[in-house]
PDB file of C-alpha atoms in Angstrom:
ATOM      1  CA  MET A   1     -14.455 -71.402 -44.211  1.00 51.00           C
ATOM      2  CA  ASN A   2     -17.275 -70.989 -46.357  1.00 55.00           C
ATOM      3  CA  HIS A   3     -19.113 -74.530 -44.487  1.00 59.00           C
ATOM      4  CA  PRO A   4     -20.075 -72.162 -41.317  1.00 63.00           C
ATOM      5  CA  ARG A   5     -22.057 -69.687 -43.578  1.00 64.00           C
ATOM      6  CA  ARG A   6     -23.686 -72.697 -45.691  1.00 63.00           C
ATOM      7  CA  LEU A   7     -24.704 -74.102 -42.353  1.00 59.00           C
ATOM      8  CA  VAL A   8     -26.231 -70.963 -40.988  1.00 57.00           C
ATOM      9  CA  ILE A   9     -27.914 -69.931 -44.557  1.00 61.00           C
ATOM     10  CA  ALA A  10     -29.344 -73.988 -44.919  1.00 59.00           C
ATOM     11  CA  LEU A  11     -30.489 -73.352 -40.805  1.00 56.00           C
ATOM     12  CA  LEU A  12     -32.525 -70.177 -41.505  1.00 57.00           C
ATOM     13  CA  LEU A  13     -34.182 -71.476 -44.929  1.00 56.00           C
ATOM     14  CA  PHE A  14     -35.365 -74.390 -42.883  1.00 55.00           C
ATOM     15  CA  LEU A  15     -36.954 -72.349 -39.685  1.00 55.00           C
ATOM     16  CA  ALA A  16     -38.286 -69.666 -42.380  1.00 57.00           C
ATOM     17  CA  PHE A  17     -40.272 -72.924 -43.820  1.00 56.00           C
ATOM     18  CA  LEU A  18     -41.193 -75.040 -40.301  1.00 51.00           C
ATOM     19  CA  PRO A  19     -44.440 -73.395 -39.781  1.00 50.00           C
ATOM     20  CA  THR A  20     -45.656 -74.590 -43.201  1.00 47.00           C
ATOM     21  CA  ALA A  21     -43.782 -77.502 -43.093  1.00 47.00           C
ATOM     22  CA  VAL A  22     -45.016 -78.744 -39.676  1.00 48.00           C
ATOM     23  CA  SER A  23     -48.611 -77.664 -40.047  1.00 49.00           C
ATOM     24  CA  GLY A  24     -48.887 -79.330 -43.832  1.00 52.00           C
ATOM     25  CA  GLN A  25     -50.893 -76.565 -44.783  1.00 59.00           C
ATOM     26  CA  GLU A  26     -50.115 -72.761 -46.343  1.00 66.00           C
ATOM     27  CA  GLN A  27     -51.066 -69.686 -44.261  1.00 68.00           C
ATOM     28  CA  PRO A  28     -54.944 -68.731 -44.178  1.00 73.00           C
ATOM     29  CA  PRO A  29     -55.284 -66.105 -46.341  1.00 77.00           C
ATOM     30  CA  ILE A  30     -55.469 -62.484 -44.706  1.00 84.00           C
ATOM     31  CA  ARG A  31     -59.367 -61.476 -45.194  1.00 90.00           C
ATOM     32  CA  LEU A  32     -60.073 -57.862 -45.449  1.00 92.00           C
ATOM     33  CA  THR A  33     -63.132 -56.156 -45.604  1.00 95.00           C
ATOM     34  CA  ALA A  34     -65.009 -52.078 -46.180  1.00 97.00           C
ATOM     35  CA  THR A  35     -68.347 -50.815 -47.151  1.00 98.00           C
ATOM     36  CA  ILE A  36     -68.967 -49.142 -50.229  1.00 98.00           C
ATOM     37  CA  ARG A  37     -72.275 -47.040 -50.078  1.00 98.00           C
ATOM     38  CA  GLY A  38     -74.291 -44.594 -52.266  1.00 98.00           C
ATOM     39  CA  THR A  39     -77.232 -42.710 -53.352  1.00 98.00           C
ATOM     40  CA  VAL A  40     -78.361 -42.452 -56.880  1.00 98.00           C
ATOM     41  CA  VAL A  41     -80.460 -39.246 -57.567  1.00 98.00           C
ATOM     42  CA  ASP A  42     -81.852 -37.297 -60.512  1.00 97.00           C
ATOM     43  CA  GLN A  43     -79.450 -34.671 -61.642  1.00 97.00           C
ATOM     44  CA  GLN A  44     -82.103 -31.829 -62.052  1.00 95.00           C
ATOM     45  CA  THR A  45     -84.539 -32.785 -59.364  1.00 96.00           C
ATOM     46  CA  GLN A  46     -81.972 -34.301 -56.840  1.00 97.00           C
ATOM     47  CA  ARG A  47     -84.634 -36.877 -55.971  1.00 97.00           C
ATOM     48  CA  PRO A  48     -83.640 -40.237 -55.437  1.00 98.00           C
ATOM     49  CA  ILE A  49     -83.900 -42.718 -58.089  1.00 97.00           C
ATOM     50  CA  ARG A  50     -85.715 -46.022 -56.868  1.00 96.00           C
ATOM     51  CA  ASN A  51     -84.636 -49.607 -58.360  1.00 96.00           C
ATOM     52  CA  ALA A  52     -81.671 -47.896 -60.075  1.00 96.00           C
ATOM     53  CA  THR A  53     -79.255 -50.674 -61.289  1.00 95.00           C
ATOM     54  CA  VAL A  54     -75.761 -50.259 -59.487  1.00 97.00           C
ATOM     55  CA  VAL A  55     -72.714 -52.688 -60.505  1.00 96.00           C
ATOM     56  CA  ILE A  56     -69.641 -53.303 -58.703  1.00 97.00           C
ATOM     57  CA  ALA A  57     -66.579 -54.785 -60.300  1.00 95.00           C
ATOM     58  CA  ARG A  58     -62.726 -55.019 -58.355  1.00 94.00           C
ATOM     59  CA  ILE A  59     -60.271 -53.870 -60.703  1.00 90.00           C
ATOM     60  CA  GLU A  60     -56.828 -55.665 -60.316  1.00 83.00           C
ATOM     61  CA  GLU A  61     -53.643 -55.018 -61.798  1.00 71.00           C
ATOM     62  CA  GLU A  62     -51.409 -57.531 -62.969  1.00 60.00           C
ATOM     63  CA  LEU A  63     -47.955 -56.612 -61.918  1.00 52.00           C
ATOM     64  CA  ARG A  64     -44.512 -57.632 -63.588  1.00 49.00           C
ATOM     65  CA  GLY A  65     -42.281 -58.280 -61.106  1.00 52.00           C
ATOM     66  CA  ARG A  66     -44.548 -56.725 -58.600  1.00 52.00           C
ATOM     67  CA  GLN A  67     -43.535 -53.125 -59.932  1.00 54.00           C
ATOM     68  CA  LEU A  68     -44.625 -52.040 -63.092  1.00 52.00           C
ATOM     69  CA  PRO A  69     -48.698 -52.868 -64.166  1.00 56.00           C
ATOM     70  CA  ILE A  70     -48.713 -54.693 -67.347  1.00 60.00           C
ATOM     71  CA  GLY A  71     -52.380 -54.443 -67.789  1.00 67.00           C
ATOM     72  CA  LEU A  72     -55.943 -54.383 -65.357  1.00 76.00           C
ATOM     73  CA  GLU A  73     -58.262 -57.262 -64.852  1.00 82.00           C
ATOM     74  CA  ILE A  74     -61.862 -56.235 -63.980  1.00 85.00           C
ATOM     75  CA  ARG A  75     -63.538 -58.807 -61.926  1.00 89.00           C
ATOM     76  CA  PHE A  76     -67.499 -58.749 -61.422  1.00 93.00           C
ATOM     77  CA  GLU A  77     -68.620 -58.740 -57.743  1.00 95.00           C
ATOM     78  CA  THR A  78     -72.413 -58.211 -57.893  1.00 96.00           C
ATOM     79  CA  THR A  79     -75.522 -56.305 -59.184  1.00 97.00           C
ATOM     80  CA  LEU A  80     -77.608 -54.131 -56.699  1.00 98.00           C
ATOM     81  CA  THR A  81     -80.761 -52.177 -56.682  1.00 97.00           C
ATOM     82  CA  THR A  82     -81.231 -49.168 -55.012  1.00 98.00           C
ATOM     83  CA  ASN A  83     -84.027 -49.065 -52.245  1.00 98.00           C
ATOM     84  CA  LYS A  84     -86.792 -46.625 -52.107  1.00 98.00           C
ATOM     85  CA  THR A  85     -84.444 -43.693 -50.869  1.00 98.00           C
ATOM     86  CA  GLY A  86     -82.113 -44.314 -53.743  1.00 98.00           C
ATOM     87  CA  GLU A  87     -79.652 -46.236 -51.403  1.00 98.00           C
ATOM     88  CA  PHE A  88     -77.347 -49.136 -51.899  1.00 98.00           C
ATOM     89  CA  GLU A  89     -74.941 -50.744 -49.785  1.00 98.00           C
ATOM     90  CA  TYR A  90     -72.124 -53.631 -50.466  1.00 98.00           C
ATOM     91  CA  ASN A  91     -69.640 -55.183 -48.356  1.00 97.00           C
ATOM     92  CA  ALA A  92     -66.419 -55.689 -49.938  1.00 96.00           C
ATOM     93  CA  ARG A  93     -64.270 -58.364 -49.464  1.00 94.00           C
ATOM     94  CA  TRP A  94     -60.903 -59.277 -50.471  1.00 91.00           C
ATOM     95  CA  GLU A  95     -57.586 -61.049 -49.474  1.00 87.00           C
ATOM     96  CA  TRP A  96     -53.798 -60.593 -49.044  1.00 81.00           C
ATOM     97  CA  THR A  97     -53.574 -57.094 -50.621  1.00 82.00           C
ATOM     98  CA  ARG A  98     -53.746 -53.781 -48.266  1.00 85.00           C
ATOM     99  CA  TYR A  99     -56.450 -51.938 -50.251  1.00 87.00           C
ATOM    100  CA  ALA A 100     -58.809 -52.607 -53.081  1.00 92.00           C
ATOM    101  CA  THR A 101     -59.862 -50.756 -56.181  1.00 93.00           C
ATOM    102  CA  TYR A 102     -63.615 -50.931 -57.477  1.00 95.00           C
ATOM    103  CA  ALA A 103     -65.316 -49.417 -60.181  1.00 94.00           C
ATOM    104  CA  VAL A 104     -69.145 -48.652 -59.345  1.00 97.00           C
ATOM    105  CA  PHE A 105     -71.676 -48.143 -62.299  1.00 96.00           C
ATOM    106  CA  ALA A 106     -75.043 -46.901 -61.393  1.00 97.00           C
ATOM    107  CA  PHE A 107     -77.939 -46.484 -64.306  1.00 93.00           C
ATOM    108  CA  TYR A 108     -81.572 -46.459 -64.341  1.00 93.00           C
ATOM    109  CA  ASP A 109     -83.853 -47.197 -67.630  1.00 87.00           C
ATOM    110  CA  ASN A 110     -87.699 -47.626 -67.637  1.00 84.00           C
ATOM    111  CA  THR A 111     -88.498 -50.373 -69.746  1.00 82.00           C
ATOM    112  CA  THR A 112     -91.792 -49.154 -70.674  1.00 85.00           C
ATOM    113  CA  THR A 113     -90.407 -45.819 -71.722  1.00 81.00           C
ATOM    114  CA  PRO A 114     -88.395 -45.548 -75.143  1.00 76.00           C
ATOM    115  CA  GLY A 115     -85.060 -44.463 -75.495  1.00 72.00           C
ATOM    116  CA  ILE A 116     -82.772 -44.383 -72.181  1.00 73.00           C
ATOM    117  CA  ASP A 117     -83.978 -42.761 -69.116  1.00 87.00           C
ATOM    118  CA  TYR A 118     -80.643 -41.560 -67.524  1.00 92.00           C
ATOM    119  CA  VAL A 119     -76.671 -41.560 -68.711  1.00 91.00           C
ATOM    120  CA  PRO A 120     -75.062 -44.346 -66.736  1.00 92.00           C
ATOM    121  CA  MET A 121     -72.143 -42.967 -64.384  1.00 95.00           C
ATOM    122  CA  ARG A 122     -68.987 -44.430 -63.288  1.00 95.00           C
ATOM    123  CA  TRP A 123     -67.053 -44.208 -59.871  1.00 96.00           C
ATOM    124  CA  ASP A 124     -63.607 -45.690 -59.299  1.00 94.00           C
ATOM    125  CA  VAL A 125     -63.023 -46.008 -55.400  1.00 95.00           C
ATOM    126  CA  GLN A 126     -59.977 -47.341 -53.508  1.00 94.00           C
ATOM    127  CA  VAL A 127     -60.733 -49.332 -49.888  1.00 96.00           C
ATOM    128  CA  GLU A 128     -58.737 -50.097 -47.225  1.00 95.00           C
ATOM    129  CA  ASN A 129     -59.378 -52.651 -44.445  1.00 94.00           C
ATOM    130  CA  ARG A 130     -62.461 -51.570 -42.412  1.00 95.00           C
ATOM    131  CA  SER A 131     -63.067 -48.115 -44.388  1.00 97.00           C
ATOM    132  CA  ARG A 132     -66.306 -46.805 -44.884  1.00 97.00           C
ATOM    133  CA  VAL A 133     -66.845 -45.298 -48.587  1.00 98.00           C
ATOM    134  CA  GLN A 134     -69.834 -42.950 -49.915  1.00 98.00           C
ATOM    135  CA  ASN A 135     -70.703 -41.274 -53.056  1.00 98.00           C
ATOM    136  CA  ILE A 136     -73.534 -39.784 -54.916  1.00 98.00           C
ATOM    137  CA  PHE A 137     -74.357 -40.806 -58.299  1.00 98.00           C
ATOM    138  CA  SER A 138     -76.098 -37.751 -59.657  1.00 98.00           C
ATOM    139  CA  LEU A 139     -77.596 -39.008 -63.172  1.00 96.00           C
ATOM    140  CA  ARG A 140     -78.273 -36.686 -65.955  1.00 95.00           C
ATOM    141  CA  PRO A 141     -81.662 -37.613 -67.690  1.00 91.00           C
ATOM    142  CA  GLY A 142     -80.914 -38.798 -71.213  1.00 85.00           C
ATOM    143  CA  ALA A 143     -82.615 -39.253 -74.938  1.00 73.00           C
ATOM    144  CA  SER A 144     -82.039 -41.972 -77.639  1.00 66.00           C
ATOM    145  CA  LEU A 145     -82.970 -41.359 -81.250  1.00 62.00           C
ATOM    146  CA  LEU A 146     -85.397 -43.624 -82.912  1.00 65.00           C
ATOM    147  CA  LEU A 147     -84.238 -43.645 -86.582  1.00 68.00           C
ATOM    148  CA  SER A 148     -86.660 -45.268 -89.420  1.00 76.00           C
ATOM    149  CA  GLY A 149     -86.192 -45.727 -92.859  1.00 80.00           C
ATOM    150  CA  ARG A 150     -82.968 -45.058 -94.545  1.00 82.00           C
ATOM    151  CA  VAL A 151     -80.114 -43.324 -92.386  1.00 69.00           C
ATOM    152  CA  HIS A 152     -77.119 -41.878 -94.316  1.00 67.00           C
ATOM    153  CA  PHE A 153     -73.782 -40.695 -92.201  1.00 60.00           C
TER     154      PHE A 153
END
């Protein structure tokens, strides 16, 4: 009586793996895309910051049993520079998952001036296939202390 059930299960397993076995290859990955845009401006003047640096990294959760996150992995994607109107655009690409999460960092520092010119800013964004997201990075002017001699804390 158990033999017909085993035969049905074996037949279903065979049919499930037939396309991969026949082609000799795994199925191609599902490729997804989204557009991440932004503008970097001075918080006080609201003027665009030209040549600001934008770093984009993908954040991936490492899952245990596809349920509980056990850690995060941040993968560097690219570094961009803003145009004369303070804008940047990145075409994100990923595979398999329905959505992707990115960390976008914006900063600007003029190397000819002492100290840091602006405080860096981070934006975490989740994108879905064919989505377009946008953010304004309003950077605060910053400063650094230049110390000399014996410094005690």
